[in-house]
């Protein structure tokens, strides 16, 4: 196989190219960059052979190919020396067969891709391993990169801090004060990042980090840095691989800054281009009603885009009014016959609570996707026999606060019909027995 290569190219002009070790995030006209792979070099290997290569590497120990991301190294970021890779064997997260939840929703074949079962508890690990590895490679090549920085709604900063700490690279994170969960805040604190909590929202933190990156030579780790997309794009490839290379009918994914849906589409497009699959899934992006600029644009047929002021939502990681990857997301939706749906706060909570009661333990962003799914099923857009995969973006344990409040009946403006608070009693057998028999009869009547 000829050594595959990759480079940055402007999404506006593919001839405008930069090497991957250059510190550059946008093209001359301000458009985003994307990583472009050497098509001919990759096409020299057949689709069947790529599948075999990916299969034999999965879950093995040979560094770094056992990682779900680096097992696809030629497709992701071929130029990094294996010993400069910073990996925590991310990826290969399980597909949960949501048999009961699907049945209760009217679906026969529903699966949840649990991307939150990962080192820092969200899919952000998939992209961050690539970005931090590239920075590590640049430093090894003698390039001066003093530190890496990101603005975050919580999960990006956790991933950046962990990978940077492993690589001994200084990390700086900007979080909107009081708007991330305790678990999300403590991760970068514990990993020794320089943590700023700013009196602003995500979009405000983003402005600051862009300025720091522009003026102070700090390397920008947000998803406008398209290296992250290269790692994140393995999610769709992995889903299809987990189905023995059968393509599902639908993939439902929550969207905020819209990097992840762009990544999903990009990975699947490569599988089509290189002959691993022959058909496409459809893609549904789910947004919180309080942060729905893509949904609004979709309703206008994508004729115009207006950033909005995102309002607070329990799905705090997608509280974004001006998504960086809007254009890439529209291209992805057009290529994959996509739809966009939204969910209110009550709908997202109801969907998570219902799914939790079938054995899942979902974060609120996954709740947004599940609520959108319910609507698409109700409308007949998604049909009973369709194979559907919902991308669960983070682990529920990172977002217990809203569950605690729900089950206490203490979520403002949310109706907590299924609150299930612990029963407090003295340690007395008689009292315990009476109560437990009553509860069993009440909850599981014969
Ligand atoms: C980052 C994130 C999202 C949104 O992904 P985008 O690429 O910004 O659309 C959704 N859910 C969780 C848990 C996240 O951390």
Short mmCIF file of C-alpha atoms and ligand atoms in Angstrom, two decimals:
data_model
loop_
_atom_site.label_atom_id
_atom_site.label_comp_id
_atom_site.label_asym_id
_atom_site.label_seq_id
_atom_site.Cartn_x
_atom_site.Cartn_y
_atom_site.Cartn_z
CA UNK A 1 0.00 0.00 0.00
CA UNK A 2 1.33 3.46 -0.88
CA UNK A 3 1.64 5.57 2.25
CA UNK A 4 -1.67 7.38 2.57
CA UNK A 5 -1.46 11.08 3.22
CA UNK A 6 -3.88 13.72 4.39
CA UNK A 7 -3.97 17.52 4.50
CA UNK A 8 -6.24 20.40 5.47
CA UNK A 9 -8.27 21.97 2.66
CA UNK A 10 -10.70 24.86 2.77
CA UNK A 11 -14.32 23.72 2.46
CA UNK A 12 -14.79 26.63 0.03
CA UNK A 13 -11.79 25.82 -2.17
CA UNK A 14 -10.32 22.31 -2.12
CA UNK A 15 -7.17 23.57 -3.86
CA UNK A 16 -6.34 25.73 -0.83
CA UNK A 17 -4.29 23.24 1.19
CA UNK A 18 -2.24 23.23 4.38
CA UNK A 19 -0.21 20.47 6.05
CA UNK A 20 -1.79 18.90 9.13
CA UNK A 21 1.04 20.10 11.36
CA UNK A 22 0.43 23.74 10.51
CA UNK A 23 -1.36 25.92 13.06
CA UNK A 24 -4.35 26.91 10.93
CA UNK A 25 -8.09 26.58 11.53
CA UNK A 26 -9.80 28.49 8.73
CA UNK A 27 -9.18 29.19 5.08
CA UNK A 28 -8.28 32.56 3.57
CA UNK A 29 -11.94 33.57 3.25
CA UNK A 30 -12.74 32.45 6.79
CA UNK A 31 -14.36 29.13 5.84
CA UNK A 32 -13.70 26.06 7.94
CA UNK A 33 -11.07 23.59 6.91
CA UNK A 34 -11.56 19.89 6.52
CA UNK A 35 -9.07 17.07 6.49
CA UNK A 36 -8.83 15.56 3.02
CA UNK A 37 -7.36 12.13 2.45
CA UNK A 38 -5.39 10.93 -0.54
CA UNK A 39 -8.22 9.20 -2.35
CA UNK A 40 -6.08 7.17 -4.75
CA UNK A 41 -3.84 5.79 -2.03
CA UNK A 42 -6.83 4.60 0.01
CA UNK A 43 -8.71 3.32 -3.05
CA UNK A 44 -5.76 1.05 -3.89
CA UNK A 45 -7.01 -1.21 -1.09
CA UNK A 46 -10.35 -2.91 -1.76
CA UNK A 47 -13.42 -2.45 0.42
CA UNK A 48 -13.24 -6.11 1.44
CA UNK A 49 -9.59 -5.73 2.42
CA UNK A 50 -10.31 -2.61 4.51
CA UNK A 51 -13.01 -4.51 6.37
CA UNK A 52 -10.57 -7.33 7.06
CA UNK A 53 -7.91 -4.89 8.30
CA UNK A 54 -10.37 -3.12 10.60
CA UNK A 55 -11.69 -6.43 11.93
CA UNK A 56 -8.30 -7.92 12.73
CA UNK A 57 -7.17 -4.84 14.64
CA UNK A 58 -10.27 -4.40 16.77
CA UNK A 59 -9.73 -4.99 20.48
CA UNK A 60 -6.16 -6.21 19.97
CA UNK A 61 -3.18 -4.98 21.92
CA UNK A 62 -0.83 -3.90 19.16
CA UNK A 63 -0.24 -0.20 19.81
CA UNK A 64 -2.17 1.87 18.85
CA UNK A 65 -4.46 -0.17 16.61
CA UNK A 66 -6.64 -1.61 19.37
CA UNK A 67 -8.22 1.81 19.79
CA UNK A 68 -11.47 2.21 17.86
CA UNK A 69 -10.02 5.39 16.36
CA UNK A 70 -6.46 4.26 15.63
CA UNK A 71 -7.57 0.90 14.27
CA UNK A 72 -8.62 3.08 11.33
CA UNK A 73 -5.44 5.16 11.36
CA UNK A 74 -5.03 5.35 7.56
CA UNK A 75 -8.49 6.90 7.32
CA UNK A 76 -8.06 9.18 10.32
CA UNK A 77 -4.61 10.71 10.52
CA UNK A 78 -1.99 8.60 8.78
CA UNK A 79 1.06 10.78 9.33
CA UNK A 80 1.51 10.60 13.07
CA UNK A 81 4.28 8.38 14.39
CA UNK A 82 2.79 5.56 16.44
CA UNK A 83 4.91 6.50 19.44
CA UNK A 84 3.57 10.06 19.45
CA UNK A 85 -0.04 8.91 19.64
CA UNK A 86 -1.86 9.68 22.87
CA UNK A 87 -4.61 7.09 23.14
CA UNK A 88 -6.74 5.64 25.91
CA UNK A 89 -8.10 2.92 23.66
CA UNK A 90 -11.19 5.02 23.02
CA UNK A 91 -13.98 3.76 20.78
CA UNK A 92 -15.43 0.25 20.53
CA UNK A 93 -18.26 1.38 22.78
CA UNK A 94 -21.13 -1.04 22.98
CA UNK A 95 -24.31 -0.96 20.98
CA UNK A 96 -27.14 -1.42 23.45
CA UNK A 97 -30.07 -3.34 22.02
CA UNK A 98 -32.97 -1.25 23.39
CA UNK A 99 -35.39 -4.11 22.98
CA UNK A 100 -37.89 -3.08 25.64
CA UNK A 101 -37.71 0.65 24.99
CA UNK A 102 -38.09 0.07 21.26
CA UNK A 103 -41.11 -2.15 21.80
CA UNK A 104 -42.74 0.48 24.00
CA UNK A 105 -42.08 3.07 21.31
CA UNK A 106 -43.34 0.91 18.45
CA UNK A 107 -39.98 -0.10 17.00
CA UNK A 108 -38.72 -3.64 16.44
CA UNK A 109 -35.05 -2.89 15.93
CA UNK A 110 -33.75 -0.05 18.09
CA UNK A 111 -30.14 0.27 19.23
CA UNK A 112 -28.32 2.86 21.33
CA UNK A 113 -24.64 3.50 20.62
CA UNK A 114 -23.25 4.22 24.07
CA UNK A 115 -20.44 6.62 23.21
CA UNK A 116 -20.40 7.80 26.82
CA UNK A 117 -18.84 4.50 27.94
CA UNK A 118 -15.45 6.02 27.38
CA UNK A 119 -12.47 7.38 29.29
CA UNK A 120 -13.94 10.80 30.09
CA UNK A 121 -17.55 9.76 29.62
CA UNK A 122 -18.42 11.28 26.25
CA UNK A 123 -17.76 10.86 22.53
CA UNK A 124 -15.38 13.83 22.72
CA UNK A 125 -12.59 11.34 23.46
CA UNK A 126 -12.80 10.08 19.87
CA UNK A 127 -11.76 13.44 18.46
CA UNK A 128 -9.45 14.54 21.22
CA UNK A 129 -7.10 11.58 20.84
CA UNK A 130 -6.41 12.77 17.28
CA UNK A 131 -5.98 16.43 18.12
CA UNK A 132 -3.71 15.89 21.11
CA UNK A 133 -1.68 13.25 19.24
CA UNK A 134 -1.13 15.74 16.41
CA UNK A 135 0.01 18.40 18.87
CA UNK A 136 2.33 15.86 20.44
CA UNK A 137 3.70 15.03 16.98
CA UNK A 138 4.18 18.73 16.21
CA UNK A 139 6.12 19.23 19.44
CA UNK A 140 8.23 16.17 18.62
CA UNK A 141 8.96 17.74 15.21
CA UNK A 142 10.21 20.84 17.02
CA UNK A 143 7.20 23.10 16.46
CA UNK A 144 6.53 25.55 19.26
CA UNK A 145 3.09 24.81 20.67
CA UNK A 146 3.01 26.10 24.22
CA UNK A 147 -0.44 24.95 25.21
CA UNK A 148 -3.81 23.78 23.95
CA UNK A 149 -7.08 25.49 24.82
CA UNK A 150 -10.80 25.10 24.32
CA UNK A 151 -14.13 26.65 25.16
CA UNK A 152 -16.53 24.01 26.28
CA UNK A 153 -19.99 23.13 27.47
CA UNK A 154 -18.20 20.59 29.67
CA UNK A 155 -17.29 17.46 27.75
CA UNK A 156 -14.69 18.87 25.36
CA UNK A 157 -12.77 20.34 28.28
CA UNK A 158 -12.85 17.03 30.14
CA UNK A 159 -11.46 15.17 27.14
CA UNK A 160 -8.84 17.80 26.35
CA UNK A 161 -7.65 17.90 29.95
CA UNK A 162 -7.26 14.13 30.21
CA UNK A 163 -5.41 13.64 26.93
CA UNK A 164 -3.23 16.71 27.45
CA UNK A 165 -2.34 15.55 30.96
CA UNK A 166 -1.32 12.14 29.59
CA UNK A 167 0.84 13.89 26.99
CA UNK A 168 2.27 16.43 29.48
CA UNK A 169 1.00 19.32 27.38
CA UNK A 170 -0.47 22.35 29.22
CA UNK A 171 -4.26 22.61 28.77
CA UNK A 172 -6.45 25.68 29.28
CA UNK A 173 -10.23 25.43 29.39
CA UNK A 174 -12.92 28.11 29.35
CA UNK A 175 -16.25 27.10 30.84
CA UNK A 176 -19.45 29.09 31.24
CA UNK A 177 -19.68 29.63 35.01
CA UNK A 178 -22.44 27.62 36.66
CA UNK A 179 -23.56 26.05 33.38
CA UNK A 180 -21.72 22.73 33.45
CA UNK A 181 -22.34 19.73 35.68
CA UNK A 182 -20.23 19.05 38.78
CA UNK A 183 -18.75 15.95 37.13
CA UNK A 184 -17.79 17.95 34.05
CA UNK A 185 -16.18 20.69 36.11
CA UNK A 186 -14.18 18.40 38.34
CA UNK A 187 -12.63 16.47 35.45
CA UNK A 188 -10.36 19.28 34.14
CA UNK A 189 -9.76 20.48 37.70
CA UNK A 190 -8.55 17.00 38.67
CA UNK A 191 -6.48 16.59 35.52
CA UNK A 192 -4.55 19.74 36.32
CA UNK A 193 -5.77 21.97 33.49
CA UNK A 194 -5.88 25.74 33.89
CA UNK A 195 -9.64 26.15 34.35
CA UNK A 196 -11.46 29.43 33.79
CA UNK A 197 -15.14 29.77 34.73
CA UNK A 198 -16.33 32.84 32.82
CA UNK A 199 -19.47 34.87 33.40
CA UNK A 200 -20.85 34.02 29.99
CA UNK A 201 -22.36 31.24 27.95
CA UNK A 202 -20.60 28.83 25.57
CA UNK A 203 -20.71 31.27 22.67
CA UNK A 204 -19.03 33.92 24.88
CA UNK A 205 -16.31 31.48 25.96
CA UNK A 206 -15.77 30.61 22.29
CA UNK A 207 -15.04 34.26 21.46
CA UNK A 208 -12.41 34.42 24.19
CA UNK A 209 -10.65 31.23 23.17
CA UNK A 210 -10.55 32.31 19.53
CA UNK A 211 -8.85 35.49 20.60
CA UNK A 212 -6.35 33.66 22.76
CA UNK A 213 -5.62 31.32 19.85
CA UNK A 214 -5.24 34.20 17.39
CA UNK A 215 -3.13 36.49 19.48
CA UNK A 216 -1.23 34.35 21.93
CA UNK A 217 -0.23 31.32 19.89
CA UNK A 218 -2.22 28.85 21.96
CA UNK A 219 -3.42 25.86 19.93
CA UNK A 220 -7.20 25.78 19.54
CA UNK A 221 -8.89 22.49 20.39
CA UNK A 222 -12.50 23.32 19.53
CA UNK A 223 -14.28 21.41 16.81
CA UNK A 224 -13.59 24.17 14.32
CA UNK A 225 -10.24 22.43 14.43
CA UNK A 226 -11.14 19.71 11.97
CA UNK A 227 -8.64 17.18 13.31
CA UNK A 228 -11.24 16.27 15.92
CA UNK A 229 -13.77 15.46 13.23
CA UNK A 230 -11.37 12.79 11.90
CA UNK A 231 -11.55 10.84 15.15
CA UNK A 232 -15.25 11.42 15.67
CA UNK A 233 -16.06 10.14 12.22
CA UNK A 234 -15.19 6.61 13.32
CA UNK A 235 -18.51 6.43 15.19
CA UNK A 236 -20.57 5.68 12.08
CA UNK A 237 -17.98 3.29 10.71
CA UNK A 238 -17.94 1.48 14.02
CA UNK A 239 -21.74 1.21 14.20
CA UNK A 240 -21.85 -0.41 10.79
CA UNK A 241 -18.92 -2.67 11.64
CA UNK A 242 -20.80 -3.76 14.78
CA UNK A 243 -23.70 -4.82 12.55
CA UNK A 244 -21.31 -6.98 10.50
CA UNK A 245 -21.22 -4.27 7.84
CA UNK A 246 -24.98 -3.98 7.45
CA UNK A 247 -26.20 -0.41 7.16
CA UNK A 248 -29.01 0.68 9.51
CA UNK A 249 -31.97 2.63 8.14
CA UNK A 250 -31.66 5.60 10.48
CA UNK A 251 -29.07 7.18 12.75
CA UNK A 252 -30.43 9.75 15.21
CA UNK A 253 -27.90 12.12 16.78
CA UNK A 254 -28.20 15.17 19.04
CA UNK A 255 -26.59 18.33 17.65
CA UNK A 256 -25.17 21.51 19.20
CA UNK A 257 -22.08 22.84 17.48
CA UNK A 258 -22.83 20.27 14.75
CA UNK A 259 -19.33 18.84 14.47
CA UNK A 260 -20.50 15.39 15.42
CA UNK A 261 -23.17 15.04 12.76
CA UNK A 262 -20.67 16.28 10.18
CA UNK A 263 -18.22 13.67 11.41
CA UNK A 264 -20.81 10.89 11.33
CA UNK A 265 -21.62 11.67 7.70
CA UNK A 266 -17.98 11.96 6.71
CA UNK A 267 -17.08 8.51 8.04
CA UNK A 268 -20.00 6.84 6.31
CA UNK A 269 -19.26 8.69 3.08
CA UNK A 270 -15.74 7.24 3.13
CA UNK A 271 -17.20 3.75 3.51
CA UNK A 272 -19.27 4.38 0.39
CA UNK A 273 -16.31 5.88 -1.48
CA UNK A 274 -14.01 2.96 -0.74
CA UNK A 275 -16.53 0.21 -1.34
CA UNK A 276 -17.20 -1.04 2.22
CA UNK A 277 -20.94 -0.42 1.91
CA UNK A 278 -23.37 0.29 -0.89
CA UNK A 279 -26.29 2.08 0.69
CA UNK A 280 -26.77 5.03 2.99
CA UNK A 281 -28.57 5.35 6.28
CA UNK A 282 -30.76 8.42 6.77
CA UNK A 283 -29.68 10.85 9.45
CA UNK A 284 -31.88 12.70 11.94
CA UNK A 285 -30.39 15.54 13.97
CA UNK A 286 -32.12 16.34 17.25
CA UNK A 287 -31.91 19.79 18.85
CA UNK A 288 -33.23 21.18 22.09
CA UNK A 289 -36.05 23.63 21.41
CA UNK A 290 -34.12 26.16 23.52
CA UNK A 291 -31.09 25.92 21.21
CA UNK A 292 -32.50 25.13 17.80
CA UNK A 293 -30.88 27.25 15.07
CA UNK A 294 -30.40 24.23 12.79
CA UNK A 295 -34.03 23.20 13.25
CA UNK A 296 -35.23 26.69 12.36
CA UNK A 297 -33.01 26.78 9.27
CA UNK A 298 -34.25 23.32 8.27
CA UNK A 299 -37.82 24.57 8.45
CA UNK A 300 -36.80 27.31 6.01
CA UNK A 301 -35.35 24.75 3.63
CA UNK A 302 -31.82 25.89 4.64
CA UNK A 303 -32.32 29.05 2.60
CA UNK A 304 -31.05 31.30 5.34
CA UNK A 305 -29.20 30.76 8.59
CA UNK A 306 -29.67 32.97 11.63
CA UNK A 307 -27.69 32.45 14.81
CA UNK A 308 -29.96 32.62 17.85
CA UNK A 309 -29.47 33.36 21.51
CA UNK A 310 -29.59 29.86 23.00
CA UNK A 311 -31.70 29.66 26.14
CA UNK A 312 -30.80 27.47 29.13
CA UNK A 313 -31.61 23.82 28.58
CA UNK A 314 -31.05 20.71 30.68
CA UNK A 315 -29.16 19.46 27.62
CA UNK A 316 -26.40 21.89 28.53
CA UNK A 317 -23.79 20.46 26.16
CA UNK A 318 -25.90 21.53 23.19
CA UNK A 319 -26.89 24.97 24.43
CA UNK A 320 -25.31 26.63 21.40
CA UNK A 321 -26.89 29.37 19.31
CA UNK A 322 -24.23 29.86 16.65
CA UNK A 323 -22.94 26.42 15.63
CA UNK A 324 -19.46 26.46 14.11
CA UNK A 325 -20.11 23.50 11.81
CA UNK A 326 -23.46 24.65 10.44
CA UNK A 327 -22.40 24.45 6.79
CA UNK A 328 -20.87 21.01 7.16
CA UNK A 329 -24.03 19.81 8.89
CA UNK A 330 -26.26 21.07 6.08
CA UNK A 331 -24.08 19.27 3.54
CA UNK A 332 -24.34 16.10 5.67
CA UNK A 333 -28.12 16.36 5.89
CA UNK A 334 -28.43 16.90 2.17
CA UNK A 335 -26.19 13.93 1.37
CA UNK A 336 -28.00 11.58 3.78
CA UNK A 337 -31.61 12.57 3.12
CA UNK A 338 -31.63 14.00 6.61
CA UNK A 339 -34.26 15.51 8.84
CA UNK A 340 -34.06 17.78 11.88
CA UNK A 341 -36.39 17.52 14.87
CA UNK A 342 -36.52 19.35 18.17
CA UNK A 343 -37.51 18.53 21.74
CA UNK A 344 -38.89 20.70 24.53
CA UNK A 345 -37.52 20.43 28.07
CA UNK A 346 -40.51 18.33 29.17
CA UNK A 347 -40.16 16.07 26.14
CA UNK A 348 -36.46 15.45 26.67
CA UNK A 349 -36.99 14.70 30.34
CA UNK A 350 -39.91 12.38 29.64
CA UNK A 351 -37.88 10.49 27.04
CA UNK A 352 -34.90 10.02 29.38
CA UNK A 353 -37.06 9.01 32.30
CA UNK A 354 -38.92 6.49 30.17
CA UNK A 355 -35.71 5.07 28.68
CA UNK A 356 -34.07 4.89 32.11
CA UNK A 357 -36.99 2.77 33.28
CA UNK A 358 -36.15 0.24 30.57
CA UNK A 359 -32.58 -0.19 31.83
CA UNK A 360 -30.76 2.67 30.18
CA UNK A 361 -29.20 5.58 32.07
CA UNK A 362 -29.20 8.49 29.72
CA UNK A 363 -27.71 11.95 29.63
CA UNK A 364 -30.13 14.76 28.68
CA UNK A 365 -28.64 15.12 25.17
CA UNK A 366 -29.45 11.51 24.48
CA UNK A 367 -32.87 12.42 25.87
CA UNK A 368 -33.20 15.05 23.14
CA UNK A 369 -32.43 12.39 20.53
CA UNK A 370 -34.87 9.93 22.09
CA UNK A 371 -37.61 12.55 22.21
CA UNK A 372 -37.01 13.43 18.56
CA UNK A 373 -37.12 9.73 17.72
CA UNK A 374 -40.50 9.41 19.41
CA UNK A 375 -41.85 12.23 17.25
CA UNK A 376 -40.43 10.76 14.05
CA UNK A 377 -42.04 7.40 14.88
CA UNK A 378 -45.36 9.06 15.73
CA UNK A 379 -45.31 10.90 12.40
CA UNK A 380 -44.61 7.68 10.51
CA UNK A 381 -41.32 9.04 9.20
CA UNK A 382 -39.51 6.20 10.97
CA UNK A 383 -41.36 2.91 10.61
CA UNK A 384 -41.74 -0.04 12.93
CA UNK A 385 -39.44 -2.37 11.01
CA UNK A 386 -36.66 0.18 10.45
CA UNK A 387 -33.32 -0.51 12.06
CA UNK A 388 -32.61 2.63 14.10
CA UNK A 389 -29.48 3.63 15.99
CA UNK A 390 -29.50 6.50 18.46
CA UNK A 391 -26.09 8.00 19.19
CA UNK A 392 -25.88 8.47 22.95
CA UNK A 393 -23.27 11.15 23.37
CA UNK A 394 -22.36 11.05 27.06
CA UNK A 395 -22.64 8.83 30.09
CA UNK A 396 -25.66 9.44 32.30
CA UNK A 397 -23.42 9.50 35.37
CA UNK A 398 -21.98 12.83 34.20
CA UNK A 399 -25.45 14.36 34.41
CA UNK A 400 -27.04 13.02 37.56
CA UNK A 401 -28.07 16.40 38.90
CA UNK A 402 -31.19 16.73 36.74
CA UNK A 403 -32.16 13.14 37.54
CA UNK A 404 -31.78 13.78 41.25
CA UNK A 405 -33.94 16.87 40.97
CA UNK A 406 -36.52 15.07 38.84
CA UNK A 407 -36.91 12.23 41.30
CA UNK A 408 -37.25 14.75 44.13
CA UNK A 409 -39.96 16.50 42.13
CA UNK A 410 -37.78 19.58 42.19
CA UNK A 411 -37.23 20.39 38.49
CA UNK A 412 -38.89 23.76 37.90
CA UNK A 413 -41.66 23.73 35.33
CA UNK A 414 -41.20 20.00 34.68
CA UNK A 415 -43.89 17.55 35.59
CA UNK A 416 -42.29 14.62 37.49
CA UNK A 417 -44.92 11.96 36.99
CA UNK A 418 -42.49 9.07 37.43
CA UNK A 419 -40.49 10.42 40.35
CA UNK A 420 -39.12 7.49 42.30
CA UNK A 421 -37.58 8.85 45.50
CA UNK A 422 -36.01 6.47 48.01
CA UNK A 423 -38.36 5.30 50.75
CA UNK A 424 -37.07 6.39 54.14
CA UNK A 425 -37.99 4.15 57.05
CA UNK A 426 -36.56 3.03 60.38
CA UNK A 427 -34.63 -0.26 60.15
CA UNK A 428 -37.61 -2.29 61.34
CA UNK A 429 -38.51 -5.56 59.61
CA UNK A 430 -42.30 -5.24 60.08
CA UNK A 431 -42.51 -1.76 58.66
CA UNK A 432 -40.17 -2.60 55.79
CA UNK A 433 -42.12 -5.73 54.88
CA UNK A 434 -45.51 -4.01 54.86
CA UNK A 435 -44.22 -1.25 52.70
CA UNK A 436 -42.40 -3.42 50.22
CA UNK A 437 -45.41 -5.68 49.69
CA UNK A 438 -47.56 -2.63 49.07
CA UNK A 439 -45.05 -1.20 46.62
CA UNK A 440 -44.77 -4.46 44.66
CA UNK A 441 -48.57 -4.74 44.39
CA UNK A 442 -48.85 -1.11 43.36
CA UNK A 443 -46.05 -1.10 40.78
CA UNK A 444 -46.27 -4.63 39.40
CA UNK A 445 -49.94 -5.64 39.78
CA UNK A 446 -50.49 -9.34 39.00
C1 LIG B 1 -20.50 17.98 22.43
C2 LIG B 1 -21.72 17.24 22.78
C3 LIG B 1 -22.85 17.19 21.94
C4 LIG B 1 -22.94 17.98 20.68
O1 LIG B 1 -22.03 17.65 19.68
P1 LIG B 1 -21.75 18.74 18.55
O2 LIG B 1 -20.63 18.21 17.77
O3 LIG B 1 -21.43 20.00 19.27
O4 LIG B 1 -23.04 18.86 17.78
C5 LIG B 1 -23.92 16.42 22.31
N1 LIG B 1 -23.92 15.74 23.47
C6 LIG B 1 -22.87 15.77 24.30
C7 LIG B 1 -22.95 15.00 25.57
C8 LIG B 1 -21.74 16.52 23.99
O5 LIG B 1 -20.71 16.55 24.84
#
